[in-house]
Amino acid sequence: MSNIIDLSLNELVDKVKSKKISSKEITSAYVERSKKSNKLNTYIEQTFDNALKNSEKFDKSPNLEKKLPGIPFAVKDLFCTKGVRTTASSKILEKFIPTYESTITQNLWDAGAILLGKLNCDEFAMGSSNETSYFGNVTSPIADNLVPGGSSGGSASALAAKLTPATIGTDTGGSIRQPASFTGTVGLKPTYGSCSRYGIVAFASSLDQAGPMTRNVKDCSLLLEVISSFDPKDSTSVNFKRPNYYSELNKNIKGKKIGIPKEYRVDGMPTEIDELWEKGKEFLKDCGAEIVDISLPHTNYALPTYYIVAPAEASSNLARYDGVKYGFRAEGENLIDMYEKTRSQGFGEEVKRRIMIGTYVLSSGYYDAYYLKAQKVRKLIKNDFDEVFKKVDAILTPSTPSSAFKLGEKSNDPVSMYLNDIFTVPVNLAGLPGISIPAGLDKNNYPLGLQIIGKPFNEQNILNIAYSMEEKINFKLNINDWWIK
Amino acid sequence: MAIDLKTVKHISKLARISVNDEKARKLEKDLNSIFKWIEQLNELNTDKVEPLTSIAETTLRLREDKILSENIRDEILNNSPKDNKDYFVVPKVVE
């Protein structure tokens, strides 16, 4: 039998179901490997002993009807896990132990999965390189000087390094798709309202969505099927008939119309990405799809819009961290002084910067000029998509304007860091589903991704398109285990 | 419109985040470069555009006014930085 850690999620599930392999064997393999991964700094909390105990428990009376029978999972440390420390990679939550479970992780455990540990990310998911974490930056398994992307950087790094068979991230402006693209993995941001936000540490509530990060498209469809559910506890959760994404996955995309937006060809983009995009179009044509040139005229305005809307919502959401009810407290001379010192010492620089931006755009005299203006431009951006989706079934774009960059390369220039999300942010603003799949390598052998954007609640369609392209692309991620000590 | 040091201090007061002078000057620089970039939104005429406040485009569901978690005081207080077993404790507010 091939090495356990080389099997993909759906292969592991099949092997457990056919009793060829036990949960204990799988869990032990991932625990052993994860224990050697300190150089990558992916884990904030390791629950290995419990995971092994739970796998033994599973094996004693295995329920093989489950969708993820006894499969170990490490997840982003933004999901509240009952009784297991949840930090959002922030000092302010360093000792926070939730008294409840997020719906997404509950769905995982209900499907038979077992928690391996909590994965590093940018602080409160604010960042594109996983360099803003209080617990230190995450390194990409691809090279020792490379960022894994962010904010779900720990998830992407752990997935690519095979420390977990698959994982869950969150995506507010690209935080699943950009790190997936940087690490040669698959990442899907579902339609807003598809996956419950209950129990996820909130960043920007009108944009946040959780989603699967996997080694291939088939795994992605399986995991989406498990985590997507209607949840009365999330007032924006949408009650629609969810397909069986996994069993309905197919490669029949004949006659599908795929839009190519001209505005996504940006200045200074490496020619390799342009070539990859061209190749993507050819693959789609080979599969019988039809390529249609389209225009999304307000694309350029998406990022500045996002950097008003997201910080505004963040400044409100993060107002709860006051040093009173939970989390870090700095002592002060009086109540106000305690608040100010707690928040000044408890939050990192990027989080404080965004709270300040958000506070400014919502403050008296500036609300109309910034926040209301951004909401109006957001409407124009959404209208662009509504208009083109009358003509096409999906849209193909690059996932990012560059491959992974070096640690420290962009951390002193906020705007240049923000520009990373230029192709992913419009999708969040319009609430659409988007998937990034690995599509090739650049001259340094760093992975590059392509993004497929779909109509609201049409995840099945973009999964099918991704599944068809994946076969043609035949991407292989060959990384050596330099990080194992 | 440029953001000056006085405005930075004012925002930090509103945000309840104390900043020293050195931090405030760094923030002044960062915020100005970010807002200069954000200003490009003014190229667009949005006079007749309705603001998009929610992607859901429906009124939020109301839920029944029902208690779902009871007797969890001790559990909740376990996470507090300071308490006296019954209440959260904060610096004196009323003289």
Coordinates of C-alpha atoms in Angstrom, one line a residue:
Chain A
M1 CA 0.0 0.0 0.0
S2 CA 1.2 3.5 -0.8
N3 CA 2.2 5.8 2.1
I4 CA -0.9 6.9 4.1
I5 CA 0.0 10.6 4.0
D6 CA 0.2 10.4 0.1
L7 CA -3.5 9.3 -0.1
S8 CA -6.0 12.1 -0.8
L9 CA -9.0 12.6 1.4
N10 CA -11.5 10.7 -0.8
E11 CA -9.0 7.8 -1.0
L12 CA -8.7 7.7 2.7
V13 CA -12.4 7.7 3.2
D14 CA -12.8 4.8 0.7
K15 CA -10.1 2.8 2.5
V16 CA -11.6 3.3 5.9
K17 CA -15.1 2.3 4.5
S18 CA -13.7 -0.9 2.9
K19 CA -11.8 -1.6 6.2
K20 CA -8.4 -1.6 4.5
I21 CA -7.1 1.0 6.9
S22 CA -8.1 2.1 10.4
S23 CA -8.6 5.6 11.8
K24 CA -5.8 5.0 14.2
E25 CA -3.3 4.2 11.4
I26 CA -4.3 7.4 9.6
T27 CA -4.2 9.6 12.7
S28 CA -0.9 8.2 13.9
A29 CA 0.7 8.9 10.5
Y30 CA -0.4 12.5 10.5
V31 CA 0.5 13.0 14.2
E32 CA 4.0 11.6 13.6
R33 CA 4.5 13.9 10.6
S34 CA 3.0 16.9 12.3
K35 CA 5.3 16.5 15.3
K36 CA 8.3 17.1 13.0
S37 CA 6.9 20.2 11.4
N38 CA 8.0 22.9 13.9
K39 CA 10.0 24.7 11.2
L40 CA 6.8 25.5 9.3
N41 CA 5.1 26.9 12.4
T42 CA 1.7 25.8 11.2
Y43 CA 0.2 24.7 14.5
I44 CA -0.9 27.0 17.3
E45 CA -2.5 24.2 19.3
Q46 CA -1.9 20.5 19.0
T47 CA -4.4 18.0 20.2
F48 CA -2.5 14.9 19.2
D49 CA -3.2 12.8 22.3
N50 CA -6.9 13.4 22.1
A51 CA -6.9 12.7 18.4
L52 CA -5.2 9.3 18.9
K53 CA -7.7 8.5 21.7
N54 CA -10.6 9.5 19.5
S55 CA -9.3 7.4 16.6
E56 CA -9.1 4.4 18.9
K57 CA -12.7 5.1 20.0
F58 CA -13.8 5.3 16.4
D59 CA -12.1 2.0 15.5
K60 CA -13.8 0.2 18.3
S61 CA -17.3 0.8 16.8
P62 CA -16.7 2.4 13.4
N63 CA -19.7 4.1 11.8
L64 CA -18.8 3.6 8.2
E65 CA -21.8 5.5 6.9
K66 CA -20.2 8.8 7.9
K67 CA -18.8 11.0 5.2
L68 CA -15.4 11.5 7.0
P69 CA -15.1 8.3 9.0
G70 CA -12.4 8.7 11.6
I71 CA -10.4 11.1 9.4
P72 CA -8.1 13.5 11.3
F73 CA -8.3 17.3 10.5
A74 CA -6.3 20.3 11.6
V75 CA -8.4 23.5 11.1
K76 CA -7.7 27.3 11.0
D77 CA -7.6 28.8 14.5
L78 CA -10.4 31.1 13.7
F79 CA -13.1 28.4 14.3
C80 CA -14.2 28.2 17.9
T81 CA -13.7 24.7 19.3
K82 CA -15.4 23.8 22.6
G83 CA -12.8 23.3 25.3
V84 CA -9.9 23.8 22.9
R85 CA -8.0 27.1 22.9
T86 CA -9.0 29.4 20.0
T87 CA -6.8 32.5 19.5
A88 CA -7.4 33.9 16.0
S89 CA -3.6 34.2 16.2
S90 CA -3.9 37.2 18.5
K91 CA -2.4 38.0 21.8
I92 CA -5.8 39.4 22.9
L93 CA -7.2 35.8 22.7
E94 CA -4.1 34.0 23.7
K95 CA -5.8 32.2 26.6
F96 CA -9.4 32.0 25.2
I97 CA -11.1 28.7 25.6
P98 CA -14.5 28.7 23.8
T99 CA -17.6 27.3 25.7
Y100 CA -19.2 26.4 22.4
E101 CA -18.4 24.9 19.0
S102 CA -18.6 26.6 15.6
T103 CA -21.2 25.1 13.2
I104 CA -18.6 24.3 10.6
T105 CA -16.4 22.3 12.9
Q106 CA -19.4 20.6 14.5
N107 CA -20.4 19.5 10.9
L108 CA -16.9 18.0 10.6
W109 CA -17.2 16.1 13.9
D110 CA -20.7 15.0 13.1
A111 CA -19.4 13.5 9.8
G112 CA -16.9 11.5 11.8
A113 CA -13.8 13.7 11.6
I114 CA -11.3 14.0 14.4
L115 CA -9.5 17.2 15.5
L116 CA -5.7 17.2 15.1
G117 CA -5.1 20.8 16.1
K118 CA -5.5 24.5 15.4
L119 CA -3.6 26.1 12.6
N120 CA -1.8 29.5 12.5
C121 CA -3.2 32.3 10.4
D122 CA -2.9 36.1 10.1
E123 CA -4.1 37.9 13.2
F124 CA -7.9 38.0 13.0
A125 CA -7.4 36.8 9.4
M126 CA -6.0 40.3 8.5
G127 CA -3.2 39.7 6.1
S128 CA -2.1 38.1 2.9
S129 CA 1.2 36.4 3.9
N130 CA 0.6 35.0 7.4
E131 CA 3.2 37.4 8.8
T132 CA 0.8 39.2 11.2
S133 CA 0.3 36.3 13.6
Y134 CA 1.1 36.9 17.2
F135 CA 2.5 33.3 17.2
G136 CA 5.0 34.1 14.4
N137 CA 4.9 33.8 10.7
V138 CA 4.2 30.5 8.9
T139 CA 6.7 29.2 6.3
S140 CA 5.7 27.6 3.0
P141 CA 6.8 24.0 2.6
I142 CA 7.8 25.0 -0.9
A143 CA 10.9 27.0 0.2
D144 CA 12.3 28.2 3.5
N145 CA 12.1 31.9 2.6
L146 CA 8.7 31.9 1.1
V147 CA 5.3 33.0 2.5
P148 CA 2.4 30.5 2.3
G149 CA 0.0 33.4 1.6
G150 CA -2.7 34.4 3.9
S151 CA -4.7 34.7 5.9
S152 CA -5.3 30.9 5.9
G153 CA -1.5 30.4 5.6
G154 CA -1.1 27.8 8.3
S155 CA -3.9 25.8 6.7
A156 CA -2.3 26.0 3.2
S157 CA 1.1 25.2 4.5
A158 CA -0.1 22.2 6.6
L159 CA -2.1 21.0 3.6
A160 CA 0.8 21.2 1.1
A161 CA 3.2 19.7 3.6
K162 CA 0.7 16.8 4.2
L163 CA 0.3 17.5 7.9
T164 CA -3.5 17.1 7.4
P165 CA -5.4 15.3 4.7
A166 CA -7.5 18.4 4.1
T167 CA -8.5 21.5 6.0
I168 CA -10.9 24.4 6.5
G169 CA -10.1 28.1 6.0
T170 CA -12.0 31.3 5.9
D171 CA -12.0 33.8 3.1
T172 CA -12.9 37.5 3.5
G173 CA -11.0 38.9 0.6
G174 CA -9.1 35.9 -0.8
S175 CA -7.8 34.2 2.4
I176 CA -8.6 30.7 1.1
R177 CA -7.9 31.1 -2.6
Q178 CA -4.7 33.2 -2.5
P179 CA -2.8 30.8 -0.1
A180 CA -4.2 27.8 -2.1
S181 CA -2.7 29.4 -5.2
F182 CA 0.6 30.0 -3.5
T183 CA 1.0 26.4 -2.3
G184 CA -0.3 24.4 -5.2
T185 CA -3.5 23.4 -3.5
V186 CA -7.3 23.7 -4.1
G187 CA -9.3 26.3 -2.2
L188 CA -13.0 27.2 -2.5
K189 CA -14.8 30.2 -1.1
P190 CA -18.5 29.4 -1.1
T191 CA -21.4 31.8 -1.9
Y192 CA -22.1 34.1 1.0
G193 CA -24.8 32.3 3.1
S194 CA -23.7 28.8 2.1
C195 CA -21.6 28.0 5.1
S196 CA -22.5 29.1 8.6
R197 CA -20.5 31.9 10.2
Y198 CA -21.6 30.8 13.7
G199 CA -18.6 30.4 16.0
I200 CA -16.1 31.8 13.6
V201 CA -14.1 34.7 15.1
A202 CA -15.7 37.6 13.1
F203 CA -13.6 39.9 10.8
A204 CA -15.9 41.5 8.3
S205 CA -19.3 40.0 8.6
S206 CA -20.8 40.9 5.2
L207 CA -17.8 39.2 3.5
D208 CA -16.6 36.3 5.7
Q209 CA -17.1 32.8 4.5
A210 CA -15.6 29.5 5.5
G211 CA -14.5 27.0 2.9
P212 CA -12.6 23.8 2.0
M213 CA -8.9 23.6 1.2
T214 CA -7.8 20.3 -0.3
R215 CA -5.3 18.5 -2.5
N216 CA -7.7 18.0 -5.4
V217 CA -11.1 19.0 -6.7
K218 CA -12.8 15.7 -5.7
D219 CA -11.8 16.2 -2.1
C220 CA -13.0 19.8 -2.3
S221 CA -16.5 18.7 -3.4
L222 CA -16.6 16.1 -0.6
L223 CA -15.6 18.6 2.1
L224 CA -18.0 21.3 0.8
E225 CA -20.8 18.8 1.1
V226 CA -20.0 18.2 4.7
I227 CA -19.6 21.8 5.8
S228 CA -22.3 23.6 3.9
S229 CA -25.6 23.6 5.8
F230 CA -28.5 25.9 6.7
D231 CA -27.9 27.2 10.2
P232 CA -30.6 29.1 12.1
K233 CA -27.8 30.4 14.4
D234 CA -26.4 32.5 11.6
S235 CA -29.0 35.1 10.5
T236 CA -27.4 35.3 7.0
S237 CA -27.3 31.6 6.4
V238 CA -29.4 30.8 3.3
N239 CA -31.9 27.9 3.3
F240 CA -31.5 26.4 -0.2
K241 CA -31.5 22.9 -1.5
R242 CA -27.8 21.9 -1.3
P243 CA -26.7 19.4 -4.0
N244 CA -24.7 16.3 -3.1
Y245 CA -21.6 18.1 -4.4
Y246 CA -19.4 15.0 -4.2
S247 CA -21.7 12.4 -5.9
E248 CA -22.9 14.9 -8.5
L249 CA -19.3 16.0 -9.4
N250 CA -18.8 15.3 -13.2
K251 CA -16.7 16.5 -16.1
N252 CA -19.5 17.3 -18.5
I253 CA -19.0 21.0 -19.2
K254 CA -19.8 20.8 -22.9
G255 CA -21.5 24.0 -24.1
K256 CA -20.8 25.9 -20.9
K257 CA -20.0 29.6 -21.6
I258 CA -16.9 30.8 -19.7
G259 CA -16.2 34.6 -19.5
I260 CA -12.8 36.1 -19.7
P261 CA -12.8 39.6 -18.2
K262 CA -10.4 41.9 -19.9
E263 CA -9.9 44.0 -16.7
Y264 CA -8.1 41.2 -15.1
R265 CA -5.1 41.7 -17.4
V266 CA -3.3 44.1 -15.1
D267 CA 0.0 46.1 -15.6
G268 CA 3.1 44.4 -14.4
M269 CA 1.6 40.9 -14.2
P270 CA 4.3 38.3 -15.1
T271 CA 3.9 36.9 -18.6
E272 CA 3.8 33.4 -17.1
I273 CA 0.4 34.2 -15.5
D274 CA -0.9 35.5 -18.8
E275 CA 0.3 32.3 -20.5
L276 CA -1.3 30.2 -17.9
W277 CA -4.6 32.0 -18.4
E278 CA -4.3 31.3 -22.1
K279 CA -3.6 27.7 -21.5
G280 CA -6.6 27.5 -19.2
K281 CA -8.8 28.8 -22.0
E282 CA -7.5 26.2 -24.4
F283 CA -8.2 23.4 -21.8
L284 CA -11.7 24.7 -21.4
K285 CA -12.2 24.7 -25.2
D286 CA -10.8 21.1 -25.3
C287 CA -13.5 20.1 -22.8
G288 CA -16.2 21.6 -25.1
A289 CA -16.7 24.9 -23.3
E290 CA -17.2 28.1 -25.1
I291 CA -14.9 31.1 -24.4
V292 CA -16.6 34.5 -24.3
D293 CA -14.9 37.9 -23.8
I294 CA -16.5 39.9 -21.1
S295 CA -16.0 43.2 -19.2
L296 CA -16.3 43.9 -15.5
P297 CA -15.7 47.6 -15.7
H298 CA -15.5 48.4 -12.0
T299 CA -12.8 45.8 -11.2
N300 CA -10.2 48.4 -10.4
Y301 CA -12.3 49.9 -7.7
A302 CA -12.9 46.7 -5.8
L303 CA -9.8 46.8 -3.6
P304 CA -10.2 50.4 -2.4
T305 CA -13.9 49.6 -1.8
Y306 CA -12.9 46.5 0.2
Y307 CA -10.4 48.5 2.3
I308 CA -13.3 50.7 3.5
V309 CA -16.0 48.1 3.9
A310 CA -13.8 45.4 5.6
P311 CA -12.0 47.7 8.2
A312 CA -15.3 49.4 9.0
E313 CA -17.0 46.1 9.8
A314 CA -13.8 44.9 11.6
S315 CA -13.7 48.0 13.8
S316 CA -17.2 47.2 14.9
N317 CA -16.6 43.5 15.4
L318 CA -13.4 44.0 17.3
A319 CA -15.0 46.5 19.7
R320 CA -15.9 43.5 21.9
Y321 CA -12.2 43.0 22.9
D322 CA -12.2 45.3 25.9
G323 CA -10.3 43.2 28.5
V324 CA -13.5 42.7 30.6
K325 CA -15.3 39.5 29.6
Y326 CA -12.5 37.4 28.1
G327 CA -9.0 37.6 26.7
F328 CA -6.0 39.7 27.6
R329 CA -6.3 42.7 30.0
A330 CA -3.7 45.4 30.7
E331 CA -4.2 47.2 34.0
G332 CA -5.1 50.9 33.8
E333 CA -5.7 53.8 36.1
N334 CA -9.4 53.8 35.3
L335 CA -11.8 51.9 33.0
I336 CA -11.0 54.0 29.9
D337 CA -7.3 53.7 30.5
M338 CA -7.7 50.0 30.9
Y339 CA -9.6 49.7 27.6
E340 CA -7.0 51.7 25.7
K341 CA -3.9 49.9 27.1
T342 CA -5.6 46.5 26.7
R343 CA -6.3 47.1 23.0
S344 CA -3.0 48.8 22.3
Q345 CA -1.0 45.9 23.8
G346 CA -3.4 43.1 22.8
F347 CA -3.7 43.8 19.1
G348 CA -0.9 43.6 16.5
E349 CA 0.1 46.5 14.2
E350 CA -2.0 45.4 11.1
V351 CA -5.1 44.9 13.2
K352 CA -4.7 48.3 14.9
R353 CA -4.2 49.9 11.5
R354 CA -7.4 48.4 10.2
I355 CA -9.4 49.3 13.3
M356 CA -8.2 52.8 12.8
I357 CA -9.1 52.9 9.1
G358 CA -12.6 51.5 10.0
T359 CA -13.1 53.9 12.9
Y360 CA -12.1 56.9 10.7
V361 CA -14.5 56.0 7.8
L362 CA -17.4 55.5 10.2
S363 CA -16.7 58.6 12.2
S364 CA -18.9 61.7 12.1
G365 CA -18.3 63.8 9.0
Y366 CA -16.6 61.0 7.0
Y367 CA -19.3 58.4 6.9
D368 CA -20.8 59.6 3.6
A369 CA -17.5 60.4 1.9
Y370 CA -16.1 56.9 2.6
Y371 CA -18.4 54.3 3.9
L372 CA -21.5 55.2 2.0
K373 CA -19.4 55.8 -1.1
A374 CA -17.9 52.3 -0.8
Q375 CA -21.3 50.7 -0.4
K376 CA -22.4 52.4 -3.6
V377 CA -19.3 51.2 -5.5
R378 CA -19.9 47.8 -4.1
K379 CA -23.3 47.8 -5.7
L380 CA -21.7 48.8 -9.1
I381 CA -19.3 45.9 -8.7
K382 CA -22.1 43.5 -8.0
N383 CA -24.1 44.9 -10.9
D384 CA -21.1 44.1 -13.2
F385 CA -21.3 40.5 -12.2
D386 CA -25.1 40.3 -12.4
E387 CA -24.8 41.7 -16.0
V388 CA -22.2 39.2 -17.3
F389 CA -23.9 36.2 -15.6
K390 CA -26.8 36.8 -18.0
K391 CA -24.4 35.8 -20.8
V392 CA -21.9 33.3 -19.2
D393 CA -22.1 30.4 -16.8
A394 CA -18.7 31.1 -15.1
I395 CA -15.6 33.3 -15.3
L396 CA -12.0 32.3 -15.6
T397 CA -9.2 34.5 -14.1
P398 CA -5.8 34.1 -12.6
S399 CA -6.0 33.6 -8.8
T400 CA -3.3 36.1 -7.9
P401 CA -1.2 38.7 -9.8
S402 CA 2.0 36.9 -8.8
S403 CA 3.4 33.7 -7.3
A404 CA 4.3 33.5 -3.6
F405 CA 6.7 36.2 -2.4
K406 CA 9.5 36.2 0.1
L407 CA 9.1 36.6 3.8
G408 CA 9.4 40.2 4.7
E409 CA 9.2 41.4 1.1
K410 CA 5.9 43.3 1.4
S411 CA 5.4 43.6 5.2
N412 CA 6.4 47.2 5.3
D413 CA 4.2 48.4 2.5
P414 CA 0.5 47.9 3.3
V415 CA -0.8 49.0 -0.1
S416 CA 1.5 46.6 -2.0
M417 CA 0.4 43.8 0.3
Y418 CA -3.3 44.7 -0.3
L419 CA -2.8 44.5 -4.0
N420 CA -2.3 40.7 -3.7
D421 CA -6.0 40.3 -3.4
I422 CA -6.9 42.2 -6.6
F423 CA -8.5 39.1 -8.3
T424 CA -10.1 37.6 -5.3
V425 CA -11.7 40.6 -3.5
P426 CA -14.4 41.4 -6.1
V427 CA -15.8 37.9 -5.6
N428 CA -16.3 38.5 -1.8
L429 CA -17.8 42.0 -2.5
A430 CA -20.4 40.4 -4.8
G431 CA -20.9 37.4 -2.5
L432 CA -20.1 34.8 -5.2
P433 CA -18.5 31.4 -5.1
G434 CA -14.9 31.1 -6.4
I435 CA -12.4 28.3 -6.5
S436 CA -8.6 28.4 -7.0
I437 CA -6.9 25.4 -8.6
P438 CA -3.2 24.8 -9.2
A439 CA -2.5 25.4 -12.8
G440 CA 1.3 25.5 -13.3
L441 CA 4.7 26.7 -12.1
D442 CA 6.6 29.9 -12.6
K443 CA 10.3 30.2 -13.5
N444 CA 11.2 29.5 -9.8
N445 CA 9.0 26.4 -9.7
Y446 CA 6.5 28.2 -7.4
P447 CA 2.9 27.3 -8.0
L448 CA 0.4 29.5 -9.8
G449 CA -3.4 29.2 -9.7
L450 CA -6.4 29.9 -11.8
Q451 CA -9.7 31.0 -10.4
I452 CA -13.2 30.0 -11.5
I453 CA -16.0 32.3 -10.4
G454 CA -19.6 31.1 -10.4
K455 CA -23.1 32.4 -10.1
P456 CA -24.5 32.5 -6.5
F457 CA -25.1 29.0 -5.1
N458 CA -23.8 27.4 -8.2
E459 CA -20.8 25.8 -6.5
Q460 CA -21.5 22.5 -8.4
N461 CA -20.9 24.2 -11.7
I462 CA -17.5 25.7 -10.8
L463 CA -16.5 22.4 -9.1
N464 CA -17.3 20.6 -12.4
I465 CA -15.4 23.1 -14.4
A466 CA -12.4 22.8 -12.0
Y467 CA -12.6 19.0 -12.1
S468 CA -12.5 19.0 -15.9
M469 CA -9.6 21.4 -16.0
E470 CA -7.7 19.6 -13.3
E471 CA -7.4 16.5 -15.5
K472 CA -6.1 18.5 -18.4
I473 CA -3.6 20.5 -16.3
N474 CA -2.3 17.4 -14.5
F475 CA -0.5 19.5 -11.9
K476 CA 2.1 17.8 -9.7
L477 CA 3.3 19.3 -6.5
N478 CA 6.8 18.0 -5.9
I479 CA 8.1 19.4 -2.7
N480 CA 10.9 17.8 -0.7
D481 CA 10.6 17.5 3.1
W482 CA 13.4 20.0 3.8
W483 CA 11.5 21.2 6.9
I484 CA 11.5 17.8 8.7
K485 CA 14.1 17.7 11.4
Chain B
M1 CA -7.9 65.1 2.4
A2 CA -4.8 64.5 4.4
I3 CA -4.9 63.0 7.8
D4 CA -2.8 64.9 10.3
L5 CA -1.4 63.9 13.7
K6 CA -4.3 65.5 15.6
T7 CA -6.8 63.4 13.6
V8 CA -4.7 60.2 14.2
K9 CA -4.9 60.9 18.0
H10 CA -8.6 61.6 17.7
I11 CA -9.3 58.3 15.9
S12 CA -7.2 56.4 18.4
K13 CA -9.3 57.9 21.1
L14 CA -12.5 56.8 19.4
A15 CA -11.1 53.3 18.8
R16 CA -9.9 53.1 22.4
I17 CA -6.4 52.2 21.3
S18 CA -3.7 54.3 23.0
V19 CA -0.8 55.3 20.8
N20 CA 2.4 57.1 21.7
D21 CA 3.9 59.9 19.5
E22 CA 6.2 57.6 17.5
K23 CA 3.3 55.1 16.7
A24 CA 1.0 58.0 15.8
R25 CA 3.5 59.4 13.3
K26 CA 3.9 55.9 11.7
L27 CA 0.1 55.6 11.6
E28 CA -0.2 59.1 10.0
K29 CA 2.2 58.0 7.2
D30 CA 0.4 54.6 6.7
L31 CA -3.1 56.0 6.8
N32 CA -2.2 58.8 4.3
S33 CA -0.8 56.4 1.8
I34 CA -3.8 54.1 2.2
F35 CA -6.3 56.9 1.9
K36 CA -4.5 58.4 -1.1
W37 CA -5.0 55.1 -2.8
I38 CA -8.7 54.9 -1.7
E39 CA -9.4 58.4 -3.1
Q40 CA -9.6 56.9 -6.6
L41 CA -13.2 55.9 -5.7
N42 CA -14.1 59.6 -6.3
E43 CA -13.5 59.2 -10.0
L44 CA -16.9 57.4 -10.0
N45 CA -20.2 59.3 -10.0
T46 CA -22.5 57.4 -7.6
D47 CA -25.2 60.0 -7.1
K48 CA -27.9 57.7 -8.4
V49 CA -26.6 54.4 -7.0
E50 CA -28.3 52.7 -4.1
P51 CA -25.8 51.5 -1.5
L52 CA -25.3 47.7 -1.1
T53 CA -25.7 47.0 2.6
S54 CA -26.1 43.3 2.4
I55 CA -25.5 40.6 -0.1
A56 CA -28.5 38.6 1.2
E57 CA -30.9 41.2 -0.1
T58 CA -33.6 40.0 2.3
T59 CA -34.6 41.1 5.7
L60 CA -32.9 39.1 8.3
R61 CA -34.8 36.2 9.9
L62 CA -36.1 36.8 13.4
R63 CA -35.6 34.0 15.9
E64 CA -37.8 33.0 18.7
D65 CA -37.0 34.7 22.0
K66 CA -35.9 31.5 23.7
I67 CA -33.1 30.8 26.2
L68 CA -30.7 28.3 24.7
S69 CA -28.0 28.3 27.3
E70 CA -28.7 28.3 31.0
N71 CA -26.5 28.1 34.1
I72 CA -23.3 28.7 32.3
R73 CA -22.0 31.5 34.5
D74 CA -19.0 29.6 35.8
E75 CA -18.1 28.5 32.3
I76 CA -18.3 32.1 31.0
L77 CA -16.4 33.6 34.0
N78 CA -13.6 31.0 33.4
N79 CA -12.4 33.1 30.5
S80 CA -12.5 36.5 32.2
P81 CA -9.2 38.2 33.1
K82 CA -10.6 39.2 36.5
D83 CA -13.7 38.2 38.4
N84 CA -14.9 37.5 41.9
K85 CA -16.6 34.2 41.1
D86 CA -20.0 36.0 40.6
Y87 CA -19.2 39.0 38.4
F88 CA -16.7 40.4 36.1
V89 CA -14.4 42.9 37.9
V90 CA -13.4 46.2 36.3
P91 CA -11.7 49.3 37.6
K92 CA -13.9 51.5 39.7
V93 CA -16.4 53.4 37.5
V94 CA -18.7 55.2 40.0
E95 CA -17.0 57.5 42.6

